[in-house]
RNA sequence: GCCGUUGUAGCUCAGUGGUAGAGCACUUCCUUGGUAAGGAAGAGGUCGUGAGUUCAAUUCUCAUCAACGGCUCCA
């Protein structure tokens, strides 16, 4: 007998060799039908795998993350079986579960797969699923496995085997499909009731663009059609908040072939938002002791040789222009320009920390395939600033920047983000990262400690640092699930030295400053793209391009509408009159759809009483008020950025 | 940059080897209506661009540009 400990602490005895599924059955048949896998002593196992020792057991169902990922992993195998039955000579690479579904990478030997094939594959998968094929686990010695795949001529699986040792190698078979796989899997294919193959994509083998490109098929499966439908419905809803769709509908920005890829034309509505954001940034930075500067969009080649950017980023800068025998580059970052401003006047410790800010325009030649609406563009306006400080001042300055982030996030109600401490990758020192191993470790520890002391939760990721130092990135997700860095706070221990920057310290010695690069509001492009999705286009009043729309019931009240308009304009409120000869219902509908925060309905009653009837977008009629009263209220809302 | 898909009116989309259609938006007229679509008429497109096949191409082929879904990349 073996002792099984359940999550609630209960301990029960079972026959040696019982599987998690056997144990589930002994509890209830209903439970057994839902068990997809099991956590045995913290390791995820097949529910059907016999247990020979005392164990802590957790039965995993669709409601557990591990249950879902096992389900999707098994679905990938099911898809592979379907692919193999419809295409000859396919070689498979890996087929893992992902956040919403799974994919399988395969080499189709030059054959192409089409959307129609996906439908055929879905049908085939459904057919195979109905057979309730059991996923059978089999251990195999390495030599035997190597022989098996060598005979098959499967270089991909042989490659996988290279990194595996004897005793770690297992195969799974369901129906006619056998795959090298560490598992675990769901008991049988019958659990998979609803199948949708979502897209076909190319994917480099092992994620390296120098390698051959494999065909990747993405799919998602569910234990019921209803759940799949709900998921697809949710995707449709997400698309409605896509900033590219909203940006067009609300007249925020446009792009044009004659201008160029990734180059944003900000329309009047978008420009209002830009100006409000800059106003916020300027107020905030002034209060935090920053000074403002303005720098040109281009600079000579030598600047970027000094900064060290050119060897790392030449490919992603626009190619240089030659004038009078000099090469000029469009700037891809503002820091070198700012360093020159720091260097223009002699600095002493009394000048430190020296903080300079600019909404800097930068140009980056992003690869065409990476451009994405407002989120990834080739011309961007950065909420940039550089803080030059001594080592002693660093912690306080870095923390102040973090505090500024949090202050902003509170204003915008941003709460779904992850702070990421982005570190260097020691394997790429001298290649992607400045070759200063000691300084890297010291600076990373410095940043780590600031975060810990400030009690700010963060994750650490190797290989995401800037070439000149570690950073704190604020990661967010677009509505379609892509991850982006919204804001960034970076330490730079390299450029101070490269630019020979210094200040005279208290001991009358020259000292190289540490530099903080920070962009709490990221770039206008990405930040507004994010805000569009975050607010689903319903901007708070202070940001809304049109804050108030005045809706006269009929033409008879047009004069009064003008009076109301003038009162609002006097208070610097962005207001317009809807002077079309439409019915009030139509005017309201159009204004609601345009997501204007306030509508003022005025007719005979309002005119006679000097009032306005207030309607809030999405909330309906709020009743009538005096004009002055409304102006005072909305002015306060705007001033406080509520 | 790579793999795949798409490209028709301002927007969303239908359609065809014989030079095009709907809804919304727009213009004009009628209507002056109290909290999410009043009615009528009209205007608007060399079907992304270039070449090829064809008596004939928006439709087929190729190239190119752009957008989209991934991969790679992101100072």
XYZ file of C-alpha atoms (C1' of nucleotides) in Angstrom:
717
model
C 0.000 0.000 0.000
C 1.066 3.587 -0.572
C 0.105 6.668 1.407
C -1.381 9.472 -0.664
C -1.562 12.965 0.818
C -4.187 15.252 -0.691
C -3.995 19.069 -0.935
C -6.365 19.452 2.049
C -3.916 17.426 4.149
C -6.005 14.228 4.182
C -3.966 11.025 3.932
C -5.416 7.843 2.460
C -3.953 4.484 1.556
C -4.096 2.963 -1.896
C -2.827 -0.179 -3.529
C 0.762 0.103 -4.720
C 0.805 0.995 -8.420
C -2.482 2.891 -8.374
C -2.644 5.756 -10.826
C -4.015 9.216 -10.121
C -6.965 8.235 -12.268
C -7.619 5.116 -10.144
C -7.516 7.292 -7.067
C -9.890 9.831 -8.634
C -12.298 7.029 -9.510
C -12.291 5.851 -5.918
C -13.419 9.339 -4.910
C -16.055 9.785 -7.593
C -16.681 8.833 -11.201
C -17.543 12.455 -11.967
C -14.162 13.624 -10.760
C -12.394 10.883 -12.717
C -13.996 12.188 -15.896
C -12.434 15.593 -15.335
C -8.902 14.564 -14.391
C -6.412 15.561 -17.097
C -3.154 15.013 -15.252
C -1.783 14.861 -11.746
C 0.808 16.625 -9.706
C 2.798 13.913 -7.926
C 5.218 15.305 -5.349
C 5.142 18.551 -7.278
C 5.899 16.959 -10.642
C 3.217 16.845 -13.326
C 2.471 13.254 -14.351
C 0.130 11.375 -16.620
C -3.029 10.656 -14.683
C -2.684 7.042 -15.814
C 0.909 6.569 -14.650
C 1.198 4.114 -11.746
C 2.445 5.509 -8.458
C 4.744 3.211 -6.504
C 5.640 5.393 -3.545
C 3.990 7.503 -0.921
C 3.175 10.790 -2.553
C 1.597 14.178 -2.248
C -1.042 14.183 -4.929
C -3.028 16.904 -6.586
C -5.485 15.961 -9.297
C -5.276 18.424 -12.146
C -8.329 19.435 -14.163
C -9.167 22.097 -16.719
C -9.294 24.598 -13.875
C -5.586 24.179 -13.136
C -2.993 25.911 -15.280
C -1.033 22.646 -15.523
C -4.220 20.819 -16.487
C -4.852 23.250 -19.321
C -1.286 23.122 -20.585
C -1.315 19.311 -20.529
C -4.577 19.381 -22.464
C -3.069 21.704 -25.089
C 0.154 19.760 -25.259
C -1.846 16.599 -25.984
C -3.831 18.574 -28.550
C -0.582 19.430 -30.314
C 0.096 15.701 -30.593
C -3.396 15.152 -31.927
C -2.795 17.844 -34.536
C 0.505 16.217 -35.473
C -1.298 12.924 -35.950
C -3.777 14.654 -38.262
C -0.966 16.378 -40.181
C 0.861 13.103 -40.600
C -2.242 11.418 -41.931
C -2.813 14.135 -44.549
C 0.766 14.996 -45.537
C 3.530 12.565 -46.354
C 7.079 12.910 -45.144
C 6.476 15.531 -42.480
C 9.187 15.926 -39.867
C 8.241 17.396 -36.534
C 10.253 19.674 -34.306
C 8.504 20.711 -31.068
C 4.863 21.247 -30.180
C 4.417 22.959 -26.839
C 1.372 24.472 -25.159
C 1.319 28.276 -25.072
C -0.753 30.841 -23.210
C -3.862 30.294 -25.281
C -3.521 26.988 -27.032
C -0.584 25.284 -28.642
C 1.510 25.077 -31.777
C 3.607 22.512 -33.545
C 6.655 23.344 -35.664
C 7.215 21.060 -38.612
C 9.209 20.639 -41.775
C 6.775 19.926 -44.586
C 9.587 19.184 -47.009
C 8.809 22.125 -49.261
C 5.047 21.567 -49.305
C 2.772 24.505 -48.539
C -0.129 24.424 -46.195
C -3.201 26.593 -46.769
C -6.173 27.850 -44.791
C -8.249 25.146 -46.454
C -5.853 22.543 -45.125
C -6.457 23.881 -41.624
C -10.171 23.141 -41.980
C -9.356 19.642 -43.221
C -6.990 19.144 -40.309
C -9.650 20.269 -37.846
C -12.072 17.734 -39.259
C -9.436 15.023 -39.097
C -8.550 15.939 -35.518
C -12.196 15.795 -34.466
C -12.467 12.386 -36.094
C -9.360 11.096 -34.308
C -10.433 12.648 -31.009
C -13.700 10.721 -31.114
C -11.765 7.452 -31.181
C -10.717 8.077 -27.573
C -7.187 7.081 -28.423
C -5.096 6.526 -25.318
C -1.779 8.376 -24.898
C 0.675 5.562 -24.140
C 3.943 6.364 -22.393
C 7.036 4.297 -23.112
C 10.552 4.700 -21.765
C 13.397 3.962 -24.149
C 17.187 3.760 -23.868
C 18.967 6.546 -25.727
C 20.766 4.236 -28.139
C 17.500 2.669 -29.226
C 15.849 6.070 -29.673
C 18.765 7.355 -31.731
C 18.588 4.259 -33.902
C 14.847 4.719 -34.371
C 15.135 8.303 -35.604
C 18.306 7.685 -37.600
C 16.419 5.040 -39.556
C 13.534 7.470 -40.033
C 16.008 10.110 -41.210
C 14.566 12.583 -38.722
C 17.349 15.074 -38.067
C 15.105 17.199 -35.841
C 14.365 14.552 -33.247
C 17.995 13.395 -33.375
C 18.937 16.954 -32.503
C 16.571 16.898 -29.535
C 18.017 13.593 -28.372
C 21.521 15.064 -28.227
C 20.621 16.977 -25.101
C 18.923 14.063 -23.359
C 20.459 11.366 -21.213
C 19.598 7.730 -20.835
C 16.682 7.331 -18.481
C 15.156 10.667 -19.491
C 13.848 9.503 -22.809
C 10.180 8.726 -23.173
C 7.901 8.287 -26.149
C 4.192 8.852 -26.336
C 1.924 7.148 -28.798
C -1.708 7.830 -29.524
C -3.314 6.063 -32.470
C -0.838 6.064 -35.330
C 1.329 8.884 -34.018
C 4.443 8.382 -31.947
C 6.561 11.239 -30.690
C 9.614 11.750 -28.576
C 8.116 13.600 -25.654
C 8.681 14.104 -21.979
C 4.948 14.357 -21.401
C 2.748 14.334 -19.547
C -0.457 13.851 -21.476
C -4.156 13.636 -20.834
C -5.581 10.094 -20.547
C -7.072 9.969 -24.054
C -8.001 12.096 -27.039
C -11.699 11.936 -26.187
C -11.326 14.872 -23.805
C -10.712 17.168 -26.772
C -14.189 18.207 -27.904
C -13.715 21.548 -29.633
C -10.906 22.371 -32.036
C -9.843 25.518 -33.838
C -6.625 25.852 -35.802
C -5.987 29.552 -35.793
C -3.069 30.321 -38.066
C -0.071 29.244 -40.074
C 3.239 30.966 -39.570
C 6.889 30.581 -40.353
C 9.188 30.058 -37.397
C 12.952 29.774 -37.478
C 14.319 26.480 -36.268
C 15.486 27.005 -32.662
C 14.420 30.641 -32.965
C 17.554 31.590 -34.887
C 17.030 33.553 -38.073
C 20.131 31.963 -39.584
C 18.391 28.587 -39.459
C 15.863 27.080 -41.762
C 12.307 28.277 -41.370
C 9.794 25.671 -40.285
C 6.044 25.787 -40.668
C 4.222 26.501 -37.437
C 0.533 25.794 -37.010
C -1.213 27.427 -34.066
C -4.388 26.039 -32.616
C -6.577 26.046 -29.582
C -8.811 23.346 -28.173
C -11.395 23.155 -25.426
C -13.230 20.451 -23.523
C -16.507 21.804 -24.915
C -17.732 23.748 -27.927
C -19.309 26.298 -25.614
C -15.968 27.205 -24.064
C -14.318 27.482 -27.457
C -17.117 29.752 -28.672
C -16.704 31.911 -25.598
C -12.985 32.164 -26.235
C -13.514 33.147 -29.870
C -16.117 35.672 -28.766
C -13.610 37.151 -26.348
C -11.084 37.497 -29.163
C -13.680 39.374 -31.204
C -14.282 41.715 -28.272
C -10.554 42.287 -27.888
C -10.332 43.280 -31.531
C -12.834 46.053 -30.905
C -10.368 47.665 -28.491
C -7.439 47.325 -30.825
C -5.763 50.737 -30.942
C -5.411 50.481 -34.707
C -9.184 50.195 -35.091
C -10.003 52.801 -32.440
C -7.274 55.125 -33.689
C -8.935 55.203 -37.081
C -12.499 55.440 -35.789
C -11.699 58.291 -33.428
C -9.514 60.225 -35.854
C -6.410 59.900 -33.679
C -3.812 59.058 -36.310
C -3.334 57.837 -39.832
C -0.563 56.472 -42.010
C 0.080 56.940 -45.667
C 2.061 55.064 -48.280
C 3.550 58.268 -49.618
C 4.909 59.136 -46.185
C 6.356 55.728 -45.381
C 6.048 52.656 -43.232
C 5.863 53.150 -39.512
C 5.586 56.916 -39.802
C 2.607 58.290 -37.932
C 0.532 61.267 -39.022
C -1.146 62.607 -35.916
C -4.565 64.003 -36.708
C -6.099 66.869 -34.708
C -7.716 64.551 -32.158
C -4.475 62.697 -31.542
C -2.563 65.932 -31.259
C -4.822 67.097 -28.438
C -3.824 63.991 -26.505
C -0.148 64.536 -27.258
C -0.353 68.088 -25.984
C -2.147 67.063 -22.802
C 0.465 64.378 -22.124
C 3.276 66.835 -22.664
C 1.601 69.281 -20.327
C 1.451 66.588 -17.668
C 5.075 65.615 -18.255
C 6.300 69.199 -18.100
C 4.439 69.926 -14.865
C 5.675 66.725 -13.296
C 9.271 67.160 -14.395
C 9.401 70.792 -13.354
C 8.212 69.794 -9.895
C 10.851 67.048 -9.773
C 13.713 69.403 -10.555
C 14.245 68.700 -14.236
C 15.247 71.350 -16.743
C 14.071 71.223 -20.329
C 16.275 71.129 -23.387
C 15.773 70.898 -27.139
C 18.144 69.094 -29.511
C 18.305 68.547 -33.280
C 17.099 65.415 -35.048
C 20.453 64.628 -36.639
C 24.081 64.377 -35.647
C 27.420 63.458 -37.153
C 28.651 59.910 -37.233
C 31.359 60.497 -34.694
C 28.825 61.156 -31.955
C 27.491 57.627 -32.271
C 30.953 56.148 -32.442
C 31.705 57.868 -29.159
C 28.442 56.756 -27.601
C 29.022 53.197 -28.733
C 25.639 52.961 -30.416
C 26.908 52.486 -33.946
C 28.568 49.111 -33.587
C 25.485 47.763 -31.821
C 22.684 49.437 -33.700
C 23.874 50.574 -37.123
C 21.364 48.231 -38.772
C 18.424 49.752 -37.016
C 19.360 53.353 -37.701
C 18.377 55.064 -40.927
C 21.404 55.081 -43.235
C 23.571 58.190 -43.046
C 23.307 61.261 -45.263
C 26.540 62.686 -46.620
C 27.110 66.413 -46.587
C 30.451 68.150 -47.118
C 32.284 64.909 -46.595
C 30.572 64.274 -43.262
C 28.092 61.526 -42.467
C 24.996 62.599 -40.594
C 22.600 60.187 -38.931
C 19.004 60.693 -37.891
C 19.085 60.255 -34.160
C 17.753 56.998 -32.829
C 18.124 58.146 -29.250
C 18.563 61.459 -27.464
C 21.202 60.556 -24.926
C 24.361 61.560 -26.836
C 22.878 64.980 -27.541
C 22.029 65.390 -23.883
C 25.519 64.311 -22.828
C 26.897 67.146 -24.914
C 24.640 69.580 -23.091
C 25.898 68.242 -19.776
C 29.441 68.684 -21.046
C 28.936 72.212 -22.344
C 29.518 73.800 -18.956
C 31.860 72.844 -16.169
C 30.020 70.927 -13.459
C 30.666 70.647 -9.763
C 28.979 68.505 -7.149
C 26.781 71.523 -6.478
C 25.209 71.075 -9.920
C 24.408 67.423 -9.291
C 22.111 65.703 -9.838
C 21.735 67.365 -13.200
C 18.419 66.454 -14.796
C 17.494 67.390 -18.345
C 14.317 66.447 -20.162
C 13.025 66.619 -23.692
C 10.202 65.143 -25.707
C 12.778 63.967 -28.210
C 11.972 62.867 -31.741
C 13.854 59.715 -32.714
C 14.006 57.621 -35.850
C 14.622 53.912 -35.797
C 14.727 51.695 -38.815
C 12.670 48.880 -37.315
C 12.348 45.798 -39.482
C 9.291 46.024 -41.666
C 7.739 42.888 -40.194
C 7.933 44.284 -36.700
C 5.967 47.462 -37.286
C 2.712 47.392 -35.360
C 0.213 50.247 -35.395
C 1.315 52.910 -32.934
C 3.170 50.470 -30.728
C 6.151 49.869 -32.969
C 7.014 52.676 -35.365
C 9.957 54.269 -37.129
C 9.528 57.808 -35.879
C 8.838 58.236 -32.206
C 8.538 60.989 -29.641
C 10.125 59.983 -26.395
C 9.338 61.229 -22.931
C 13.065 61.296 -22.438
C 15.300 62.646 -19.717
C 18.785 62.020 -18.430
C 19.888 62.337 -14.865
C 23.584 62.758 -14.186
C 24.470 61.990 -10.609
C 27.128 60.706 -8.250
C 27.156 57.120 -6.997
C 25.879 58.326 -3.623
C 22.942 60.086 -5.230
C 22.063 57.203 -7.502
C 19.690 55.229 -5.265
C 17.567 58.246 -4.402
C 17.425 59.377 -8.026
C 16.556 55.952 -9.345
C 13.852 55.578 -6.743
C 12.475 59.039 -7.540
C 12.101 57.934 -11.147
C 10.223 54.828 -10.049
C 7.993 56.989 -7.891
C 7.284 59.144 -10.907
C 6.171 56.066 -12.858
C 3.820 55.063 -10.095
C 2.426 58.571 -9.840
C 1.671 58.551 -13.555
C 0.207 55.057 -13.452
C -2.152 56.171 -10.723
C -3.378 59.054 -12.859
C -4.048 56.716 -15.773
C -5.353 53.865 -13.654
C -2.683 51.554 -15.051
C -2.471 48.510 -12.821
C -1.846 45.601 -15.153
C 1.885 45.664 -15.714
C 5.042 43.874 -14.671
C 8.214 45.619 -13.592
C 11.127 43.808 -15.117
C 14.718 44.106 -13.999
C 16.477 43.595 -17.311
C 19.979 42.205 -16.877
C 22.889 41.514 -19.208
C 23.761 38.091 -20.529
C 27.342 37.234 -19.522
C 27.645 35.050 -22.633
C 27.204 38.133 -24.808
C 29.643 40.497 -23.115
C 31.548 42.454 -25.711
C 28.996 41.482 -28.327
C 25.631 42.800 -27.183
C 26.805 44.282 -23.898
C 29.681 46.509 -22.963
C 32.509 44.311 -21.760
C 32.670 45.328 -18.109
C 31.695 42.175 -16.189
C 32.381 43.647 -12.744
C 30.527 46.896 -13.382
C 27.554 44.966 -14.712
C 27.234 42.918 -11.548
C 27.729 45.937 -9.298
C 25.173 48.058 -11.104
C 22.629 45.276 -11.304
C 22.950 44.783 -7.566
C 22.528 48.523 -7.089
C 19.254 48.519 -9.004
C 18.044 45.323 -7.377
C 18.553 46.867 -3.952
C 16.716 50.063 -4.832
C 13.733 47.992 -5.946
C 13.830 45.782 -2.871
C 14.100 48.718 -0.494
C 11.244 50.490 -2.231
C 9.268 47.270 -1.872
C 8.326 47.241 -5.540
C 7.641 43.747 -6.899
C 9.679 42.887 -9.982
C 10.902 39.988 -12.072
C 14.454 39.520 -13.320
C 15.212 38.636 -16.905
C 18.656 37.929 -18.274
C 19.580 39.246 -21.710
C 17.148 42.180 -21.788
C 19.473 44.933 -20.561
C 20.561 47.930 -22.621
C 24.082 47.632 -23.970
C 25.288 50.229 -21.450
C 23.587 48.973 -18.310
C 20.693 47.269 -16.555
C 17.207 48.755 -16.491
C 13.753 48.527 -15.063
C 11.226 48.049 -17.828
C 7.513 48.307 -17.338
C 5.955 45.575 -19.433
C 2.383 45.780 -20.663
C 0.270 43.780 -23.075
C -1.639 44.994 -26.085
C -5.218 43.870 -26.408
C -4.224 41.156 -28.837
C -1.694 39.868 -26.344
C 1.608 41.260 -27.553
C 4.064 42.330 -24.896
C 5.636 45.783 -24.958
C 7.873 47.917 -22.820
C 5.743 50.892 -21.912
C 8.211 52.779 -19.760
C 11.847 52.354 -18.920
C 14.328 53.416 -16.281
C 17.905 52.622 -17.208
C 21.287 52.870 -15.554
C 24.244 53.742 -17.669
C 27.726 53.200 -16.302
C 29.381 53.296 -19.714
C 28.576 56.485 -21.545
C 29.814 58.835 -18.828
C 33.263 57.464 -19.385
C 32.970 57.209 -23.166
C 31.962 60.884 -23.386
C 34.583 61.843 -20.769
C 31.886 63.461 -18.675
C 32.875 64.592 -15.242
C 32.070 66.870 -12.367
C 34.275 68.162 -9.599
C 33.424 66.403 -6.361
C 33.745 67.733 -2.795
C 37.374 66.636 -2.670
C 38.100 68.783 -5.698
C 38.621 65.694 -7.847
C 37.035 64.938 -11.194
C 34.390 62.222 -10.948
C 32.501 60.435 -13.708
C 28.748 60.692 -13.235
C 26.358 57.768 -13.396
C 23.602 58.383 -15.886
C 19.954 57.422 -15.592
C 17.992 57.265 -18.846
C 14.303 57.322 -18.160
C 11.043 57.473 -20.085
C 8.100 56.950 -17.717
C 5.586 57.870 -20.404
C 7.517 55.900 -23.001
C 6.879 57.409 -26.397
C 3.778 59.264 -27.525
C 3.221 56.558 -30.102
C 3.308 53.581 -27.780
C 1.751 55.360 -24.829
C -1.239 56.634 -26.775
C -1.591 53.255 -28.466
C -1.668 51.719 -25.029
C -4.101 54.322 -23.645
C -6.498 53.780 -26.552
C -6.736 50.119 -25.623
C -6.601 50.733 -21.888
C -9.584 53.110 -22.032
C -11.203 51.335 -25.007
C -11.232 54.785 -26.628
C -13.203 56.323 -23.748
C -10.614 58.840 -22.622
C -10.997 60.617 -19.306
C -12.248 64.153 -19.768
C -8.826 65.821 -19.426
C -7.499 63.768 -22.347
C -10.600 63.610 -24.518
C -10.110 65.412 -27.834
C -13.642 66.812 -27.580
C -14.746 67.158 -23.984
C -18.270 68.434 -24.416
C -20.719 68.208 -27.280
C -23.672 70.560 -27.190
C -26.792 69.011 -28.675
C -29.666 71.410 -29.419
C -33.063 69.715 -29.650
C -33.858 71.775 -32.726
C -32.507 74.689 -34.753
C -34.558 77.080 -32.628
C -32.042 76.689 -29.831
C -28.919 77.255 -31.917
C -28.356 80.742 -30.475
C -28.558 79.444 -26.953
C -26.188 76.620 -27.963
C -23.692 79.262 -29.072
C -24.026 81.026 -25.719
C -23.312 77.780 -23.908
C -20.376 77.114 -26.245
C -18.856 80.505 -25.447
C -19.125 79.872 -21.695
C -17.286 76.579 -22.131
C -14.618 78.032 -24.394
C -13.974 80.822 -21.923
C -13.126 78.115 -19.406
C -10.773 76.410 -21.925
C -13.045 73.452 -22.349
C -12.898 71.698 -25.713
C -16.505 71.895 -26.860
C -18.473 71.714 -30.098
C -22.071 72.245 -31.151
C -23.850 69.574 -33.177
C -25.645 71.919 -35.595
C -26.984 69.264 -37.961
C -30.736 69.230 -38.473
C -31.002 65.753 -36.996
C -33.248 64.450 -34.282
C -31.871 64.452 -30.757
C -31.761 60.648 -30.681
C -29.452 60.603 -33.677
C -27.219 63.322 -32.234
C -26.906 61.418 -28.978
C -26.137 58.175 -30.726
C -23.401 59.694 -32.858
C -21.856 61.476 -29.887
C -21.951 58.326 -27.771
C -20.165 56.441 -30.531
C -17.590 59.217 -30.833
C -16.948 58.614 -27.108
C -17.269 62.274 -26.122
C -17.391 62.351 -22.300
C -20.158 64.948 -21.868
C -23.240 65.798 -23.899
C -25.295 68.872 -23.115
C -28.832 68.511 -24.366
C -30.553 71.893 -24.652
C -34.086 72.758 -25.627
C -36.816 75.135 -24.621
C -36.759 74.231 -20.931
C -32.992 74.683 -20.592
C -33.022 77.917 -22.572
C -35.730 79.439 -20.407
C -33.969 78.448 -17.183
C -30.376 79.128 -18.307
C -29.493 75.513 -17.747
C -28.058 72.533 -19.574
C -29.167 68.908 -19.372
C -26.094 66.786 -18.794
C -25.583 63.375 -20.272
C -22.443 61.411 -19.482
C -21.046 59.070 -22.119
C -21.995 55.513 -21.272
C -23.991 56.583 -18.222
C -27.018 58.391 -19.637
C -28.994 61.383 -18.415
C -27.660 63.089 -15.260
C -30.288 65.851 -15.065
C -30.104 69.618 -15.562
C -27.733 72.159 -14.014
C -26.864 75.832 -14.385
C -24.160 76.470 -16.955
C -21.773 77.949 -14.392
C -22.237 75.008 -12.109
C -21.457 72.560 -14.926
C -18.409 74.573 -16.014
C -17.074 74.610 -12.463
C -17.526 70.858 -12.094
C -16.021 69.824 -15.375
C -13.158 72.304 -14.967
C -12.309 70.678 -11.668
C -12.482 67.211 -13.215
C -10.071 68.322 -15.928
C -7.724 70.119 -13.552
C -7.539 67.144 -11.207
C -7.216 64.752 -14.164
C -9.939 62.505 -12.760
C 14.505 40.837 -42.972
C 11.867 35.666 -43.218
C 7.100 32.439 -43.708
C 1.868 32.956 -44.676
C -2.727 35.843 -45.721
C -4.967 40.170 -47.658
C -5.410 44.905 -50.755
C -12.679 47.048 -54.546
C -15.997 54.379 -52.590
C -13.956 58.241 -46.551
C -15.285 53.491 -43.371
C -17.046 48.168 -43.197
C -17.526 44.745 -46.917
C -20.119 41.975 -51.431
C -18.987 40.764 -56.616
C -17.306 39.530 -61.917
C -12.484 37.233 -67.967
C -16.686 41.813 -71.344
C -14.109 48.698 -67.659
C -18.428 47.658 -60.744
C -22.322 47.160 -56.090
C -24.486 47.448 -50.597
C -24.735 49.698 -45.709
C -22.751 53.732 -42.944
C -20.450 58.524 -43.739
C -20.779 62.909 -47.201
C -23.902 66.973 -50.183
C -28.839 69.057 -51.099
C -33.970 69.226 -50.021
C -38.123 67.972 -46.785
C -38.690 67.431 -41.555
C -37.815 71.154 -36.017
C -38.311 66.248 -33.618
C -36.779 65.820 -25.631
C -32.033 61.305 -24.310
C -28.604 55.563 -28.881
C -30.317 55.506 -36.187
C -36.855 60.552 -39.458
C -37.544 60.689 -45.052
C -36.070 61.644 -50.220
C -32.628 62.750 -53.932
C -27.496 63.217 -55.270
C -22.332 62.958 -55.544
C -18.253 59.684 -54.926
C -14.054 54.217 -57.358
C -8.751 54.336 -63.958
C -10.982 47.661 -58.224
C -2.865 49.160 -54.176
C 1.085 50.009 -58.227
C 3.788 48.099 -62.651
C 4.383 44.458 -66.325
C 2.688 39.897 -68.819
C -1.164 36.318 -70.902
C -5.768 37.434 -73.723
C -9.791 40.121 -78.924
C -10.775 41.785 -73.802
C -8.308 41.836 -66.945
C -10.540 44.733 -61.372
C -10.942 39.193 -62.032
C -5.516 34.824 -64.477
C 0.332 35.048 -64.017
C 4.725 37.568 -62.312
C 7.008 41.607 -59.878
C 6.516 45.536 -56.467
C 4.385 48.472 -52.403
C 1.465 48.332 -48.056
C -1.526 46.168 -44.168
C -2.509 41.868 -41.193
C -0.971 36.885 -38.369
C 3.537 34.717 -36.749
C 9.221 34.213 -36.484
C 13.573 37.191 -35.666
C 14.558 42.046 -33.556
C 13.430 46.162 -30.084
C 19.259 51.426 -27.529
